[in-house]
Coordinates of C-alpha atoms and ligand atoms in Angstrom, one line a residue:
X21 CA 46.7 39.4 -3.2
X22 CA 44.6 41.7 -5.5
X23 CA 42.0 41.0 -2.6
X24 CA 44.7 42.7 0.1
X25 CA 45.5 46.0 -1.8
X26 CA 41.9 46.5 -2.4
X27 CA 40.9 46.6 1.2
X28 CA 44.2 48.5 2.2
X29 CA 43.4 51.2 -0.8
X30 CA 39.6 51.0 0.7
X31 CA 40.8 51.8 4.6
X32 CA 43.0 54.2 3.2
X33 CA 39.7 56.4 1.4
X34 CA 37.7 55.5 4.4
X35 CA 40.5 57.6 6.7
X36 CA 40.5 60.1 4.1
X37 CA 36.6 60.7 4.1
X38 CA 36.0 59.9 7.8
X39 CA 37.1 63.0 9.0
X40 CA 34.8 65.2 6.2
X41 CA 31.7 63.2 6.8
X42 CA 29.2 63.2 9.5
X43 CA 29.6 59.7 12.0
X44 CA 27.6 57.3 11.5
X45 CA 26.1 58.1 7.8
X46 CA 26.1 55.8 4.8
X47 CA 28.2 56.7 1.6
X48 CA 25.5 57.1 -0.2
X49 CA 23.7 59.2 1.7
X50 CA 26.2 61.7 2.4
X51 CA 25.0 64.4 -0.2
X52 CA 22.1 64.6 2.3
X53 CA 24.6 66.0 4.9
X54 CA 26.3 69.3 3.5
X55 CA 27.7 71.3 6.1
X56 CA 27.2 74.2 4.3
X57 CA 23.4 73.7 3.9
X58 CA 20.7 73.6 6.2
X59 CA 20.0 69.7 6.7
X60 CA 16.2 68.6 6.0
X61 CA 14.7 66.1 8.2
X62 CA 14.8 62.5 5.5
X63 CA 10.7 62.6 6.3
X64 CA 10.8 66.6 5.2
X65 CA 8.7 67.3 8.3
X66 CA 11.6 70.1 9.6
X67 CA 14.8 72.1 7.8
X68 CA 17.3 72.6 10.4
X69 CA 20.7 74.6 10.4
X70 CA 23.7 71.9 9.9
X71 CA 24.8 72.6 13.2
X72 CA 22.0 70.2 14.5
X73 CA 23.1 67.5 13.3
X74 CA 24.7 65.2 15.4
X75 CA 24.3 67.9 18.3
X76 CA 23.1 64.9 20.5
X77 CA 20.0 66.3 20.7
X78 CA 16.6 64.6 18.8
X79 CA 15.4 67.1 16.4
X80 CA 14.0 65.3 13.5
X81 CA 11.2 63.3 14.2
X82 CA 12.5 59.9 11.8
X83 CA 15.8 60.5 14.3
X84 CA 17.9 61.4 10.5
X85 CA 19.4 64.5 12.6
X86 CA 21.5 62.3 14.5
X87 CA 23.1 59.2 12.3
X88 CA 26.2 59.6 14.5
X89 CA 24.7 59.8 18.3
X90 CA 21.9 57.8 20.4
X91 CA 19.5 61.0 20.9
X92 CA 16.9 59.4 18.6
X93 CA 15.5 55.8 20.0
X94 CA 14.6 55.3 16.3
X95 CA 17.7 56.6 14.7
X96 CA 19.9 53.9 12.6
X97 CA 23.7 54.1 12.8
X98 CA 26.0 53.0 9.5
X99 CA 28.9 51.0 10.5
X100 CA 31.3 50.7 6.9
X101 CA 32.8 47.7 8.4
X102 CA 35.6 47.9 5.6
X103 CA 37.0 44.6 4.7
X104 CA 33.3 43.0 5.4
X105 CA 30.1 44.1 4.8
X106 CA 28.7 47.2 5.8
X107 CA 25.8 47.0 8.4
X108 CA 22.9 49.7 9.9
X109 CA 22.3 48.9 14.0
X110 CA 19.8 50.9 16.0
X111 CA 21.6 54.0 17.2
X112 CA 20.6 53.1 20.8
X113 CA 23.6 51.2 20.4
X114 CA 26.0 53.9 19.5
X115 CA 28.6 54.4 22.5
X116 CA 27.3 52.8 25.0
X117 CA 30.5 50.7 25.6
X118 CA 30.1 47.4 23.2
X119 CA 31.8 47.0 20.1
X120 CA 28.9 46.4 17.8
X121 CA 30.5 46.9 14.6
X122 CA 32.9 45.0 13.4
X123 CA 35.2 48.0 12.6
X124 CA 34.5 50.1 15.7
X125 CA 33.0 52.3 14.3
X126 CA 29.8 52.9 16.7
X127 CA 32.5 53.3 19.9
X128 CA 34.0 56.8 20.6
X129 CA 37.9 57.0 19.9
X130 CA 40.1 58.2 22.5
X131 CA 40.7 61.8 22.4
X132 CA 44.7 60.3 21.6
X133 CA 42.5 58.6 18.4
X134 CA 42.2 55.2 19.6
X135 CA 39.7 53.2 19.5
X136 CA 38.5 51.0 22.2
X137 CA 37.2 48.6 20.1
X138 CA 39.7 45.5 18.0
X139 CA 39.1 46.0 13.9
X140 CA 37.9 42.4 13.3
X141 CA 36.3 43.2 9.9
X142 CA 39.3 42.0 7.7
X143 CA 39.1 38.4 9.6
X144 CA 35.2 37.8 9.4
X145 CA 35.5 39.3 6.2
X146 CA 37.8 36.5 5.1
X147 CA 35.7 33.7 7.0
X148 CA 32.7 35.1 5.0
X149 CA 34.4 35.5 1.5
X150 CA 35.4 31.8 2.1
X151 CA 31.8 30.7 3.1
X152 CA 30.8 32.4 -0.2
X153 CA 33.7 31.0 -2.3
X154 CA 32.4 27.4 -0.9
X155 CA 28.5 28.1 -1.7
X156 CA 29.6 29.4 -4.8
X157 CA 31.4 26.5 -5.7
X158 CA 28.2 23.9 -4.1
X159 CA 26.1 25.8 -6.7
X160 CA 28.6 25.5 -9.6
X161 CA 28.8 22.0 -9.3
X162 CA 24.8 21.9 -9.0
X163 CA 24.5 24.0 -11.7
X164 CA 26.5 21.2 -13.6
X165 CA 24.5 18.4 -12.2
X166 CA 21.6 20.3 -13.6
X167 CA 22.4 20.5 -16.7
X168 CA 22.9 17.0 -17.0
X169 CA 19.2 16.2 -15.2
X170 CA 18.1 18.6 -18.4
X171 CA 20.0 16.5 -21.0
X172 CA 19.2 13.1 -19.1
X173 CA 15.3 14.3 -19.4
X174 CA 16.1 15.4 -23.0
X175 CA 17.2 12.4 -24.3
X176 CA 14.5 10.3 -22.4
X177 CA 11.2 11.5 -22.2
X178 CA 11.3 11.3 -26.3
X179 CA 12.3 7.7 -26.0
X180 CA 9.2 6.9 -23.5
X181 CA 6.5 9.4 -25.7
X182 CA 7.4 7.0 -28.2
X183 CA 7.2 4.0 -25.9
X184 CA 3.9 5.3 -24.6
X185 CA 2.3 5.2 -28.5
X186 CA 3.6 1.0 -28.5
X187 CA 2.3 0.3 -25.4
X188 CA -0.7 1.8 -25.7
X189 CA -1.3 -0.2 -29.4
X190 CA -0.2 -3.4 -28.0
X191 CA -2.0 -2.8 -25.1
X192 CA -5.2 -2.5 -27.1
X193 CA -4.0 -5.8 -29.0
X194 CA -3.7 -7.6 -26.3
X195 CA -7.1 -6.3 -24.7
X196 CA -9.0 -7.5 -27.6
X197 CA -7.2 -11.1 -28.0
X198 CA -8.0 -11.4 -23.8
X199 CA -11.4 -10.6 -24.8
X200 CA -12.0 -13.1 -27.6
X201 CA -10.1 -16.2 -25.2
X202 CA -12.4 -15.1 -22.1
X203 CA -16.0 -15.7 -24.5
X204 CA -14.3 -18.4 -25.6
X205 CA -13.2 -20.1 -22.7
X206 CA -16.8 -18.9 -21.4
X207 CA -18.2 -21.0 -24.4
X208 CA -16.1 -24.0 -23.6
X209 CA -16.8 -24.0 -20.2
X210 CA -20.7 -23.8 -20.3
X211 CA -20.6 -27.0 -22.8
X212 CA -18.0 -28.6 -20.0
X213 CA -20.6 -27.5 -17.4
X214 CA -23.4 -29.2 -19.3
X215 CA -21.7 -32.3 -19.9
X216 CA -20.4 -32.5 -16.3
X217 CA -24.1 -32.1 -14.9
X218 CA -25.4 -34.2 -16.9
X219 CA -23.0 -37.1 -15.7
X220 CA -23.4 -36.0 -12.2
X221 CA -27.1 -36.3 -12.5
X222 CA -26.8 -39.7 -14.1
X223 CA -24.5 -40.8 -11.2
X224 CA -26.5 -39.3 -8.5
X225 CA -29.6 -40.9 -9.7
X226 CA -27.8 -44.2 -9.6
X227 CA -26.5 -43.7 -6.0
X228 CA -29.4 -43.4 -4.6
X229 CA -30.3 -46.7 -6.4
X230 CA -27.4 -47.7 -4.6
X231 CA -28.1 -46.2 -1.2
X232 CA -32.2 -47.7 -1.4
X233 CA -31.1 -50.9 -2.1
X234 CA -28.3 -51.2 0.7
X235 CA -30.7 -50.0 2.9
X236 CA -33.5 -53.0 1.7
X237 CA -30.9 -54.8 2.5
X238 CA -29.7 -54.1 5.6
X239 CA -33.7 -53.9 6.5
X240 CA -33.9 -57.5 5.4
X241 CA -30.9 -58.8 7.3
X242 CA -32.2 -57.0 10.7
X243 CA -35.4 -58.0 10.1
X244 CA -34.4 -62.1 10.0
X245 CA -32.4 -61.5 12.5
X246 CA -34.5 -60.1 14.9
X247 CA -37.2 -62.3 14.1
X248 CA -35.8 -65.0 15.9
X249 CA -38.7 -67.8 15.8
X250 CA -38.4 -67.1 12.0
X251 CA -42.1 -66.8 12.2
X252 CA -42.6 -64.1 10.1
X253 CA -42.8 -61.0 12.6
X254 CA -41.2 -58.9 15.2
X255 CA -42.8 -59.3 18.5
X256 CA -42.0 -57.1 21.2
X257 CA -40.5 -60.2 23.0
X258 CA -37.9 -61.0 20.5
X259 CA -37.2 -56.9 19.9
X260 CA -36.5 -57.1 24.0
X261 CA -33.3 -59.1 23.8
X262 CA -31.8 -56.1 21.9
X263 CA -30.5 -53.4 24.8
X264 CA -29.7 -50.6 22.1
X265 CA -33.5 -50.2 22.4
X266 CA -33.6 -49.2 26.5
X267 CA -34.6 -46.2 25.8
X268 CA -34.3 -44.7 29.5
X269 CA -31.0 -46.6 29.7
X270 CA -32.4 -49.0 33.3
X271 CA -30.6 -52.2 31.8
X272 CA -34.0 -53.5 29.9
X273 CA -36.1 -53.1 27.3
X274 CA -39.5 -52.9 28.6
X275 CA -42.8 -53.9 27.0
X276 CA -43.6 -50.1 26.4
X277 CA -39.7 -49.1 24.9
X278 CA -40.4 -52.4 22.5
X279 CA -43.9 -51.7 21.5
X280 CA -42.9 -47.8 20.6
X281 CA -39.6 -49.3 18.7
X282 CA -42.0 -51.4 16.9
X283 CA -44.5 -48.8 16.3
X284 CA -47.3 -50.5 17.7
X285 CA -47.8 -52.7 15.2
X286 CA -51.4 -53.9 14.3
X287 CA -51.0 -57.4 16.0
X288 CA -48.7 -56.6 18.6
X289 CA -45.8 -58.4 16.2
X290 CA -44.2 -56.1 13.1
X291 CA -44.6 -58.4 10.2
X292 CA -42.1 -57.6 7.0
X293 CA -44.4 -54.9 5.3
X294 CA -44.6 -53.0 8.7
X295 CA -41.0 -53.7 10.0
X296 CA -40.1 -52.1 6.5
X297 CA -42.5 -49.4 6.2
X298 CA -42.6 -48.2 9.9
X299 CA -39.9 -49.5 12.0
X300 CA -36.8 -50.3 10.0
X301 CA -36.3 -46.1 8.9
X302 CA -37.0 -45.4 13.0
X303 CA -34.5 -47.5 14.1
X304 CA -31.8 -48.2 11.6
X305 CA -29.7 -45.7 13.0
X306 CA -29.7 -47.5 16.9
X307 CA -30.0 -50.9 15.6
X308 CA -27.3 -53.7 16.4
X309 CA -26.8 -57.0 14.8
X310 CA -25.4 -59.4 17.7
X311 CA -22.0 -59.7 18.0
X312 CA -21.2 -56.6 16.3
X313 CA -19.8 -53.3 18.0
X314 CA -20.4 -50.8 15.3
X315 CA -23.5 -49.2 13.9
X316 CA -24.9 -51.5 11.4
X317 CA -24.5 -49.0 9.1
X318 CA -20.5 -49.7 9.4
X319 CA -20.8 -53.3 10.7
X320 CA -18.9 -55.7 9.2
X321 CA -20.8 -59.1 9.6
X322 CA -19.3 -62.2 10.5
X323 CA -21.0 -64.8 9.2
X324 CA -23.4 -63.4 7.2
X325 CA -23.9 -64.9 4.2
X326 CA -22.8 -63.3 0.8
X327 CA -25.9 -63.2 -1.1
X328 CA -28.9 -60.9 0.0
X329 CA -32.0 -63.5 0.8
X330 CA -34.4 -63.6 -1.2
X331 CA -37.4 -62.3 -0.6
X332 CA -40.3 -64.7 -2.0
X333 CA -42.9 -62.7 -0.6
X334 CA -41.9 -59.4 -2.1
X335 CA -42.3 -60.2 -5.5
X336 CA -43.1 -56.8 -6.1
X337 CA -40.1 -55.5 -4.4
X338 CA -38.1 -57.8 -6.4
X339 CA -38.6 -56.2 -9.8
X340 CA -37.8 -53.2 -9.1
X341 CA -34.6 -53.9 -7.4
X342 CA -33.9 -56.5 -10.5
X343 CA -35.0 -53.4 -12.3
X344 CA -32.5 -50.9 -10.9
X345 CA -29.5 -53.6 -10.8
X346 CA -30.2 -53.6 -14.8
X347 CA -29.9 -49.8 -14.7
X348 CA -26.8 -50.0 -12.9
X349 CA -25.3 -52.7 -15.0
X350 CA -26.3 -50.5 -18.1
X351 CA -24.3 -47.5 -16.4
X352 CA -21.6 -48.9 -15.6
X353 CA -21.4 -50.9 -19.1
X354 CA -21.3 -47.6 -20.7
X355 CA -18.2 -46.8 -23.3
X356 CA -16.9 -44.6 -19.9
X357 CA -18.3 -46.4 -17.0
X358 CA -16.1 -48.4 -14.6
X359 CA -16.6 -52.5 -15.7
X360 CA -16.7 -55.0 -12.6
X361 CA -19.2 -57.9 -11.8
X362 CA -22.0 -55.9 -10.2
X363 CA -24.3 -58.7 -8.8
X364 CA -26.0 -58.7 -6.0
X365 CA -24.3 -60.9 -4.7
X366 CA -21.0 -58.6 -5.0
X367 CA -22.6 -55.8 -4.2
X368 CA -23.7 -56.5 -0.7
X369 CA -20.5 -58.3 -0.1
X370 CA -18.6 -55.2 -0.9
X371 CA -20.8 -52.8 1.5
X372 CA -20.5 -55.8 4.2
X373 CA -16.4 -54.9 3.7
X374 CA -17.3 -51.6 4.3
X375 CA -15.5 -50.8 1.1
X376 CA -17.5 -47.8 -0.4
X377 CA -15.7 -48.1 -3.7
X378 CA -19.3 -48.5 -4.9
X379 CA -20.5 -45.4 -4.4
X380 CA -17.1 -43.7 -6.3
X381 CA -18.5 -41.7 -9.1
X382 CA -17.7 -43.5 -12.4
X383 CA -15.0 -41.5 -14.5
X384 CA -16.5 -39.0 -17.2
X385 CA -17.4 -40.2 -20.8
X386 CA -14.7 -40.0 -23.1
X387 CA -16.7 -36.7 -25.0
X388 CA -17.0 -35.1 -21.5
X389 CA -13.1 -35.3 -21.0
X390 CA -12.3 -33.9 -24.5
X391 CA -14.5 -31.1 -23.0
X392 CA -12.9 -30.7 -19.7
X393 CA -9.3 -30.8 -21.6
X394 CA -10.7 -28.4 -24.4
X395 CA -11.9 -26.5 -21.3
X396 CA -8.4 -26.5 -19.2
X397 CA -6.8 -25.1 -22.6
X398 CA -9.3 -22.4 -23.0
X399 CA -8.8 -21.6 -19.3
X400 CA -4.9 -21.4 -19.6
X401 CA -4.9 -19.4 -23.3
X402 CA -7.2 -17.0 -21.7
X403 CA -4.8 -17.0 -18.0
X404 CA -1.9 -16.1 -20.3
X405 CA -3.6 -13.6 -22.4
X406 CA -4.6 -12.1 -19.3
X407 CA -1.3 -11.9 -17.6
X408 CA 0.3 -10.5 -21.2
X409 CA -2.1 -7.3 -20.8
X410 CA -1.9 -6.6 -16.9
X411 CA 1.9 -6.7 -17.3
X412 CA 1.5 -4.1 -20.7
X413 CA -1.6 -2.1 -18.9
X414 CA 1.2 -1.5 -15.8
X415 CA 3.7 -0.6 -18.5
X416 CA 1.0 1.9 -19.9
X417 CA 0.2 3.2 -16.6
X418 CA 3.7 3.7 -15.5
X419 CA 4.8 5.3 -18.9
X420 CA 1.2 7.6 -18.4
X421 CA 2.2 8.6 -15.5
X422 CA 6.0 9.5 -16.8
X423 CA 5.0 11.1 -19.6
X424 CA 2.5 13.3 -17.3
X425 CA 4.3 14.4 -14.8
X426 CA 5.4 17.5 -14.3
X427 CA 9.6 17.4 -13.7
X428 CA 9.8 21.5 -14.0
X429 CA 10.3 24.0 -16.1
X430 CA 13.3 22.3 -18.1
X431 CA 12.4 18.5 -17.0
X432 CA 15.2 18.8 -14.2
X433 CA 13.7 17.3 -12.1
X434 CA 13.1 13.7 -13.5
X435 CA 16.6 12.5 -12.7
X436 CA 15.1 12.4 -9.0
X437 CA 12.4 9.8 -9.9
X438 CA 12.9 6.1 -8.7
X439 CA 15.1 7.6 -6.1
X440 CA 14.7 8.0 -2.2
X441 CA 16.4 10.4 0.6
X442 CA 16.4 9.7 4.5
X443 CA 16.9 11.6 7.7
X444 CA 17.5 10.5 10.9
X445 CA 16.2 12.6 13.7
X446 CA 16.2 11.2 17.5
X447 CA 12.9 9.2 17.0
X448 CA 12.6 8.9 13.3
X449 CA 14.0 7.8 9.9
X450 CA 12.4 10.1 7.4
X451 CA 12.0 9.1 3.7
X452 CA 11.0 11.2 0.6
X453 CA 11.2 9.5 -2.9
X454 CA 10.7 12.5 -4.9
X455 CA 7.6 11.9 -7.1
X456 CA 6.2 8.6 -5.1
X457 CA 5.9 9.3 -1.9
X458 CA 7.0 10.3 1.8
X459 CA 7.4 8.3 5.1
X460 CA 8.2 8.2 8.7
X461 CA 9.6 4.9 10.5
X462 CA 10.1 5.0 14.6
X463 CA 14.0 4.1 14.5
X464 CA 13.0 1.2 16.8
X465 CA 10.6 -0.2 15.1
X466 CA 9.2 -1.6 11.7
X467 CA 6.2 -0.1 10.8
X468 CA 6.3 3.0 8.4
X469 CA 3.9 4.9 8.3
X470 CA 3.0 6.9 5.1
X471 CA 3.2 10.9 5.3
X472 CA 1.4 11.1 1.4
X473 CA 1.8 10.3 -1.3
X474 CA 2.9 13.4 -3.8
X475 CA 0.3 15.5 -5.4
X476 CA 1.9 18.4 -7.2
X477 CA 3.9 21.3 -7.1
X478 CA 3.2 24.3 -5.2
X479 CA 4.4 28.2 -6.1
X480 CA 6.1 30.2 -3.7
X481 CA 3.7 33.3 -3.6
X482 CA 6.7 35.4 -2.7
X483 CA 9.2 34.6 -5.4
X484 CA 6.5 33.3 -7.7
X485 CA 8.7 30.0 -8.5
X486 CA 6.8 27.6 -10.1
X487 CA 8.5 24.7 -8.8
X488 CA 9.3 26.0 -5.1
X489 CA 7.7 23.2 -3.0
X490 CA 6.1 19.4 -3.5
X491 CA 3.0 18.9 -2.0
X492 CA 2.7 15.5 -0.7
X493 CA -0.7 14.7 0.8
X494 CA -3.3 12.3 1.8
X495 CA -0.8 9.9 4.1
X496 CA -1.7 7.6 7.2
X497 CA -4.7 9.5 9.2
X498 CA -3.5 11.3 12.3
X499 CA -5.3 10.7 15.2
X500 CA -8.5 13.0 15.8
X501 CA -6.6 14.8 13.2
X502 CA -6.2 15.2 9.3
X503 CA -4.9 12.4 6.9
X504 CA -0.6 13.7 7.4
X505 CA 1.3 15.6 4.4
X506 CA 4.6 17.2 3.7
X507 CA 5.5 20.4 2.1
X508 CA 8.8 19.5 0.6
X509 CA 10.7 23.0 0.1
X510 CA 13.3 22.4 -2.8
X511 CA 16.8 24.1 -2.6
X512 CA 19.6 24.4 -5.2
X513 CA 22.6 22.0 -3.7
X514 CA 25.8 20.4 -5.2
X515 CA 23.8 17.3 -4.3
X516 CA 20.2 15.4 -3.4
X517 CA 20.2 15.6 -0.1
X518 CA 17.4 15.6 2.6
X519 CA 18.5 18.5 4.8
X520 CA 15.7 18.5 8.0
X521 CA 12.4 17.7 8.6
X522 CA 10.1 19.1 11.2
X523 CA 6.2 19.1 12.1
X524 CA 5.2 23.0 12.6
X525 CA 1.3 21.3 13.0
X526 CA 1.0 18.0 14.3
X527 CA 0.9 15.7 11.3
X528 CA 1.6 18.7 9.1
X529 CA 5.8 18.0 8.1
X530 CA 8.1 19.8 6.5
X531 CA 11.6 18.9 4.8
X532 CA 13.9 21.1 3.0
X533 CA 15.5 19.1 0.4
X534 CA 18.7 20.4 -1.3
X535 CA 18.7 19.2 -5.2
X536 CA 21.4 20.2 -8.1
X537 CA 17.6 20.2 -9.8
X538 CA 17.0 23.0 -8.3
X539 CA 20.0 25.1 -9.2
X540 CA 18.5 26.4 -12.9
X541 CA 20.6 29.5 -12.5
X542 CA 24.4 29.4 -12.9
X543 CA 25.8 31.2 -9.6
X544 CA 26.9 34.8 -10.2
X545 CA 31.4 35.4 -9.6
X546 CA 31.9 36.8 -6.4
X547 CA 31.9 40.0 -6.5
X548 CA 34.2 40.9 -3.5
X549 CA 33.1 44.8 -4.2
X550 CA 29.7 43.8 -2.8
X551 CA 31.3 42.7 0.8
X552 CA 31.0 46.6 1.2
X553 CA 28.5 48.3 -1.2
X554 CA 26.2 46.0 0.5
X555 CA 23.8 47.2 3.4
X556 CA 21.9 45.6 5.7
X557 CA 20.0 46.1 9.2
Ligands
LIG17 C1 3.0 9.6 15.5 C2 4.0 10.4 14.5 C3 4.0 11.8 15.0 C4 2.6 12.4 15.1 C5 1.8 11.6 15.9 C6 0.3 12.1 15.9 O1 3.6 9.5 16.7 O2 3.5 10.3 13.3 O3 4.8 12.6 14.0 O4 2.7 13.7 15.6 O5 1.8 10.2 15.5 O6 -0.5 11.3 16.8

């Protein structure tokens, strides 16, 4: 209502002065145009008789002789537009048939007074006071909001300084309790090492005991085998009947394929000391025993007797195997070892089975188990220790960074951390989480790919705010191009809000993101005056 008699009392004056001043002149400029003085160019270049003005003729050379006409190309016309704001257009558009002001003011009337152009100044006036009236009101309520971010970053940033001093103590704590388990779990685990090689030598020792004695063995068994006169010797006649040695694969073994297998021996028959020394380790690996479809390294014999034969000639041979039984027997008697009847007698029995149970590694001594368990313990005491300080270094690190970070000028800006904003656009889902980091994802598709992560603020050189736009930098690398980045221009709004994104440069984005965090300053009352004390081009 008060807003009606204003603009009525204000269309009134204008009436009233409209037909003292000059067309086309601001208010405030009128004290420049006197009729009774000579009128001076605005640039002072010329001094003119008032008559000239508005004469529709050019005189000045800055066009200020003719506000109200379109003699000057660079003159400006002053349209009051009562009821909205006042405006300057170029006077080349001063009566040349379109209404350009809102009020009319640029068209000439009628000589009956009329003008050709509708007033529409009090309607767009109304749609703009209400477009105000609404930002006002976004910005009040972001004004609000921000008060709260300031509070919310009051009241916590204290709480996590604070936190920061614990965790950094207990991180140190727990640094030096992971340290003392890891030298001694180190310690434990060299003497577990020591006492595990040590059995593991014993063992392997004893296998190969094992293994040379199988094989002497097995030697023994081919070798009465395939000595089938039992005379004592090989010949190349009795090595013929076995066909795993035709060499060239023509269906028999020939005197040459025998003689090689037997390695020529001295008198054209491979006694034992020969067979064993020379032939037995070339051809254990082809050999056969009759009746048998395996390897004789796999074979299981049918009716081969238990016991290994003796072997009266070989006395020699005979100790030491009788030696290494005894150090087998000894091993496996230890306090540890496994206990089972290892004769001879077993023993070859068992590999005839094929069962390789034998050649098990016996379990550790009792001492080396203590180690091992003492060792397992150490192990897990240092596992947790080291799980206690990762999870209190990333509660350090998170409360450094916090506690670093620089939320603006009143800590506003922390209530936006841990948060994230999206845009759609017709290819893309945008993301920004303020502080973190920013993000594009085809709408179609899964993979995101990073736009940077955020650096730090940037000033606007204009308005020198501090805290004008977030640099985020260092994202996924564009092709032949740089690694991408956003500038993130802030604006004050009654809420977070990402408002558009663009790329000016290719992998270069920009967002504008509307924040309460950004409204510091409480918005001024509308001050409906200004709708016309206001100028602008
Ligand atoms: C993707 C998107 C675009 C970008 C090109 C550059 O398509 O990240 O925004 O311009 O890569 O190759």
């Amino acid at each position: 209502m008060m807003e009606r008699s204003f603009i009525v009392i204000a269309l009134l004056m204008s009436a009233v002065s409209a037909s003292l001043k000059p067309r086309g002149v601001d208010e405030k400029n009128l004290s420049l145009y006197r009729p009774d003085q000579p009128f001076q160019c605005f640039d002072k270049s010329k001094t003119y008789s008032f008559e000239h003005v508005n004469d529709d003729y050019c005189d000045c050379p800055d066009g200020s002789d003719e506000p109200g006409t379109s003699a000057c190309p660079n003159g400006r016309f002053y349209c009051p537009n009562v009821g909205h704001r006042p405006k300057y257009i170029s006077s080349m558009f001063v009566d040349d048939g379109v209404c350009d002001c809102c009020d009319g003011s640029d068209e000439q009337r009628t000589p009956g007074g009329e003008s050709p152009c509708q007033n529409s100044c009090e309607s767009l006036g109304r749609i703009a006071r209400e477009a105000a009236e609404r930002r006002r009101a976004t910005m009040e309520q972001g004004h609000t909001l921000y008060k709260d971010y300031v509070s919310k970053y009051e009241a916590e940033i204290a709480e996590k300084r604070e936190k920061l001093k614990s965790v950094e103590a207990s991180r140190a704590t727990a640094d030096d309790e992971k340290k003392r388990l890891q030298t001694t779990k180190e310690e434990v685990e060299k003497l577990e090492s020591e006492a595990k090689d040590t059995h593991q030598k014993a063992w392997d020792e004893q296998k190969k005991v094992i293994l040379e004695q199988r094989d002497r063995q097995r030697a023994e068994l081919a070798f009465d085998e395939l000595d089938a006169d039992q005379d004592g010797s090989v010949s190349t006649a009795e090595l013929q009947h076995h066909l795993e040695f035709d060499v060239d694969g023509d269906g028999v073994v020939s005197d040459d394929e025998a003689r090689e297998n037997l390695e020529d021996p001295p008198n054209g028959a491979a006694d034992r000391t020969h067979f064993h020394e020379k032939v037995w380790p070339h051809i254990k690996e082809v050999y056969r025993r009759p009746g048998s479809e395996h390897d004789t390294a796999t074979a299981a014999p049918t009716e081969e007797p238990a016991t290994v034969p003796s072997l009266p000639d070989e006395e020699e041979d005979e100790e030491e195997e009788r030696r290494a039984e005894e150090r087998l027997k000894e091993f496996r008697h230890r306090p540890h070892g496994r206990h089972h009847d290892n004769s001879r007698e077993d023993h070859a029995k068992k590999h005839d089975d094929g069962d390789d149970a034998d050649l098990k590694m016996p379990e550790y001594p009792e001492e080396t188990k203590r180690l091992m368990d003492a060792a397992d313990q150490a192990r897990n005491a240092y596992e947790d220790a080291r799980k206690a300080y990762d999870e209190l270094d990333r509660e350090y690190s998170e409360l450094l960074s916090v506690t670093a970070t620089d939320f603006g000028a009143a800590g506003e800006y922390y209530a936006l951390r841990g948060q994230c904003f999206e845009l759609e656009d017709r290819e893309y889902v945008y993301k920004l989480c303020p502080f973190d980091r920013a993000a594009q994802k085809q709408k179609h598709g899964h993979h995101e790919t990073s736009l940077g992560r955020f650096e730090a603020w940037r000033a606007d050189a204009t308005s020198g705010n501090k805290y004008a736009v977030q640099a985020y930098t260092n994202g996924e690398g564009c092709w032949n191009g740089p690694a991408r980045s956003v500038a993130v221009k802030v604006q004050c709004g009654g809420e977070n809000k990402l408002l558009t994104v663009s790329e000016p440069n290719r992998c270069e984005y920009a967002m504008d993101f509307a924040t309460p965090a950004a409204c510091s300053v409480p918005p001024p009352p509308i001050d409906h005056h200004s709708f016309w004390d206001h100028t602008e081009l």
